[in-house]
XYZ file of N, CA, C and O in Angstrom:
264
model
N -37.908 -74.685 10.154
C -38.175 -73.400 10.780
C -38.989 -73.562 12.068
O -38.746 -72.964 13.116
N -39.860 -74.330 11.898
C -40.219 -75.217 13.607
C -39.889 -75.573 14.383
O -40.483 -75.569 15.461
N -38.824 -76.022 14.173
C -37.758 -76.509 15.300
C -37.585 -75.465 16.638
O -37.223 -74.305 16.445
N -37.821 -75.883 17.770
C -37.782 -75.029 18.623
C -38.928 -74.586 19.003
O -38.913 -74.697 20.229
N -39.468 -74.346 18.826
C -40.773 -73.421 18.425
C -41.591 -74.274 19.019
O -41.380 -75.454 18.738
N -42.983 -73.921 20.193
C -44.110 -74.699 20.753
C -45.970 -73.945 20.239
O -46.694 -72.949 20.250
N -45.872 -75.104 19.930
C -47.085 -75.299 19.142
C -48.079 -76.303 19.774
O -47.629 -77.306 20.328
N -49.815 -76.007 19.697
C -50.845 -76.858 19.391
C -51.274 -77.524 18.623
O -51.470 -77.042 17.507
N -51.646 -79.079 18.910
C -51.496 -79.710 17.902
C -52.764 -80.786 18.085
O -52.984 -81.206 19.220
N -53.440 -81.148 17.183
C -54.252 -82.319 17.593
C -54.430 -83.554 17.038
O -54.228 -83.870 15.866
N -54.814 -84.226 17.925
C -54.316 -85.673 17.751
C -55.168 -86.337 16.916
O -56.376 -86.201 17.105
N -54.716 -87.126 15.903
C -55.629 -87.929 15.078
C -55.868 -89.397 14.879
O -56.722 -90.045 14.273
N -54.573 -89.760 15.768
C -54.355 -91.483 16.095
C -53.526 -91.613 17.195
O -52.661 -90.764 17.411
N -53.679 -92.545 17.898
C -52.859 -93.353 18.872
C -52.304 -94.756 18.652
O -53.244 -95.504 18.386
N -51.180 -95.376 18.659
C -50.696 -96.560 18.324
C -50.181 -97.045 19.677
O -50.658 -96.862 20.797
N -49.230 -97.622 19.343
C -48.057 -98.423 20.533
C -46.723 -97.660 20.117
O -45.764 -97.759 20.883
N -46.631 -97.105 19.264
C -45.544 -96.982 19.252
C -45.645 -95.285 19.262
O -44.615 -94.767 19.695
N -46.563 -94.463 18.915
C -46.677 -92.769 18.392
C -47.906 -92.182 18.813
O -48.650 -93.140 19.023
N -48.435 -91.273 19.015
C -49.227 -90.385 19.081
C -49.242 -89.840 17.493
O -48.150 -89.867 16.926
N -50.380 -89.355 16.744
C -50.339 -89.144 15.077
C -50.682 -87.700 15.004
O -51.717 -87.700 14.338
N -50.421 -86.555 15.291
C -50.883 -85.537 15.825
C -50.705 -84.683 14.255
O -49.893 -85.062 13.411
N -51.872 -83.146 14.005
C -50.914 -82.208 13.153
C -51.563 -81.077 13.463
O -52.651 -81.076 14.038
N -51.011 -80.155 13.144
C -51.192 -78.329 13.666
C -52.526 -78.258 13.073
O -53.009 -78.936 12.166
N -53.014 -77.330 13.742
C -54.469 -77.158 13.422
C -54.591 -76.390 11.684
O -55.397 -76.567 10.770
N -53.624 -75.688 11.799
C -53.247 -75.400 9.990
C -52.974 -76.518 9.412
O -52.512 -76.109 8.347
N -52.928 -77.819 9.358
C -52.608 -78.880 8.502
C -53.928 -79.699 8.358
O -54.555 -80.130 9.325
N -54.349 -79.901 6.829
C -55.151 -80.943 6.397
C -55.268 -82.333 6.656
O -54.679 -82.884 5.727
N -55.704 -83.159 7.405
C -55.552 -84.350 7.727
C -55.137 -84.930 6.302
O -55.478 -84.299 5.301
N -54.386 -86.153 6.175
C -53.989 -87.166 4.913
C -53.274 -86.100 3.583
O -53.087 -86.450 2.417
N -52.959 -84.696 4.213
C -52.728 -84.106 2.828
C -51.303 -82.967 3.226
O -50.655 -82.333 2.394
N -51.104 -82.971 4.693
C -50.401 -81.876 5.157
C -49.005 -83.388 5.710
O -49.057 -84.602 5.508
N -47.822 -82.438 6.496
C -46.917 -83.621 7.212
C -47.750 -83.926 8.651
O -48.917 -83.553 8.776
N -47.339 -84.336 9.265
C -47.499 -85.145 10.547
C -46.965 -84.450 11.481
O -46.348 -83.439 11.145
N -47.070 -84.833 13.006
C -46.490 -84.259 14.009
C -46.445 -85.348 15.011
O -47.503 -85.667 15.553
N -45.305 -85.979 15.332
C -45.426 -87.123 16.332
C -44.744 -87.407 17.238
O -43.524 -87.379 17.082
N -45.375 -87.816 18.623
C -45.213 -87.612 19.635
C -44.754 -89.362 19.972
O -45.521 -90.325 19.952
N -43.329 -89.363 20.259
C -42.933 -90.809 20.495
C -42.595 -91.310 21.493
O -42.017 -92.390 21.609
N -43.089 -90.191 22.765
C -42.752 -90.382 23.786
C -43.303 -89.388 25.119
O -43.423 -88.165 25.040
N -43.546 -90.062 26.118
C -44.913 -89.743 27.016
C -46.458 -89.225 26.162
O -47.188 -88.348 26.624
N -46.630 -89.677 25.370
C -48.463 -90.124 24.931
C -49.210 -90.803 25.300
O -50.365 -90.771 24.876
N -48.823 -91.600 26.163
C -50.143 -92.080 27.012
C -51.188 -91.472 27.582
O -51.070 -90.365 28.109
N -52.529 -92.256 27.528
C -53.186 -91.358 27.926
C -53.856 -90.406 26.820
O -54.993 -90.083 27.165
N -53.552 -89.991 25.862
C -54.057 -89.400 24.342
C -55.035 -90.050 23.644
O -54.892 -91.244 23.381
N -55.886 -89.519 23.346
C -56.733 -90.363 22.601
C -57.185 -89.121 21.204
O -57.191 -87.896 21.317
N -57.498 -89.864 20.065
C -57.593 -88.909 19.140
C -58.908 -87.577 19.236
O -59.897 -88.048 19.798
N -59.093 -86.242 18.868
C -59.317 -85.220 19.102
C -58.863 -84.339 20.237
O -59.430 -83.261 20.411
N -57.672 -84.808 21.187
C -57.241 -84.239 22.125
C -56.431 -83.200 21.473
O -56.113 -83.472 20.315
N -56.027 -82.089 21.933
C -55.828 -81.192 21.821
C -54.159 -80.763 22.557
O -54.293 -79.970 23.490
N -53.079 -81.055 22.351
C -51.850 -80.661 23.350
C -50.824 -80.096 22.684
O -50.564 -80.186 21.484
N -50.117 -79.363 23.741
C -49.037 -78.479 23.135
C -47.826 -78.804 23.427
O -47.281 -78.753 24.530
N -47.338 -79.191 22.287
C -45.948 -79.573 22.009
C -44.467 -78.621 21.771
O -44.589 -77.583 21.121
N -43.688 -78.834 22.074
C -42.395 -78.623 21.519
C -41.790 -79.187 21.083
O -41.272 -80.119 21.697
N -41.423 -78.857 19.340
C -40.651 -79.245 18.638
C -39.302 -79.501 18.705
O -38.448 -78.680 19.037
N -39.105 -80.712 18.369
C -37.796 -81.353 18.561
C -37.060 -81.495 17.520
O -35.877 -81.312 17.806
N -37.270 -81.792 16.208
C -37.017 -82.867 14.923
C -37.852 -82.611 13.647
O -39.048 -82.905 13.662
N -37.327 -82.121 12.634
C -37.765 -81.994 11.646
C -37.577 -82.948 10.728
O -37.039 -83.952 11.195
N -37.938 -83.011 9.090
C -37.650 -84.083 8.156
C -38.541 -83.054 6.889
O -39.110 -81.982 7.093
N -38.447 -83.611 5.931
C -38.918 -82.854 4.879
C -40.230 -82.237 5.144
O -40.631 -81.076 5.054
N -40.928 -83.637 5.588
C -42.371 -83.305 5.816
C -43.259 -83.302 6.916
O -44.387 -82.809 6.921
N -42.544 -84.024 8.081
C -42.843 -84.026 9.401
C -42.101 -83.776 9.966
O -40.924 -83.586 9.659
N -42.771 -83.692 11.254
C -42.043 -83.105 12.722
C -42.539 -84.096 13.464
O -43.537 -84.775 13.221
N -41.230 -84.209 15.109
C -41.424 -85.119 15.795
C -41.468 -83.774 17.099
O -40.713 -82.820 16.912
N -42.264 -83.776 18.222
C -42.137 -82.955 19.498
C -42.300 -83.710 20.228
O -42.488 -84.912 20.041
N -42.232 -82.805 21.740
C -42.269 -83.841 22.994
C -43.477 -82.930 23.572
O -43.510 -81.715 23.376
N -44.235 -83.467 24.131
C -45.590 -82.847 24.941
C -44.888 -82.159 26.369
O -43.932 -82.565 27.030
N -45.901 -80.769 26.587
C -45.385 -80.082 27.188
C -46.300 -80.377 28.468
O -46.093 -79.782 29.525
């Protein structure tokens, strides 16, 4: 039902490969994920950015930063 849909989201990890982001309604370690796999550079965790949803899955979502 997200899909499409642009949302705030904040960041809780940075890797090499993802940005680890989840909606401010989601529990860290207990809610899905929100991840950003492309242009995150530059992110560092407690940042704050608004995404559009791209990709769903049971329990996560993947967006692209706006």
């Amino acid at each position: 039902a997200k899909v499409g849909s642009r949302i705030e989201v904040i960041v809780d990890e940075v890797d090499a490969e993802a940005a680890t982001c989840r909606t401010k309604a989601d529990a860290p370690e207990i809610d899905g994920n929100l991840f950003i796999d492309a242009g995150f550079e530059g992110l560092a965790p407690g940042d704050i950015v608004t995404v559009d949803v791209d990709e769903a899955s049971d329990y996560d979502l993947w967006g692209t930063r706006v």
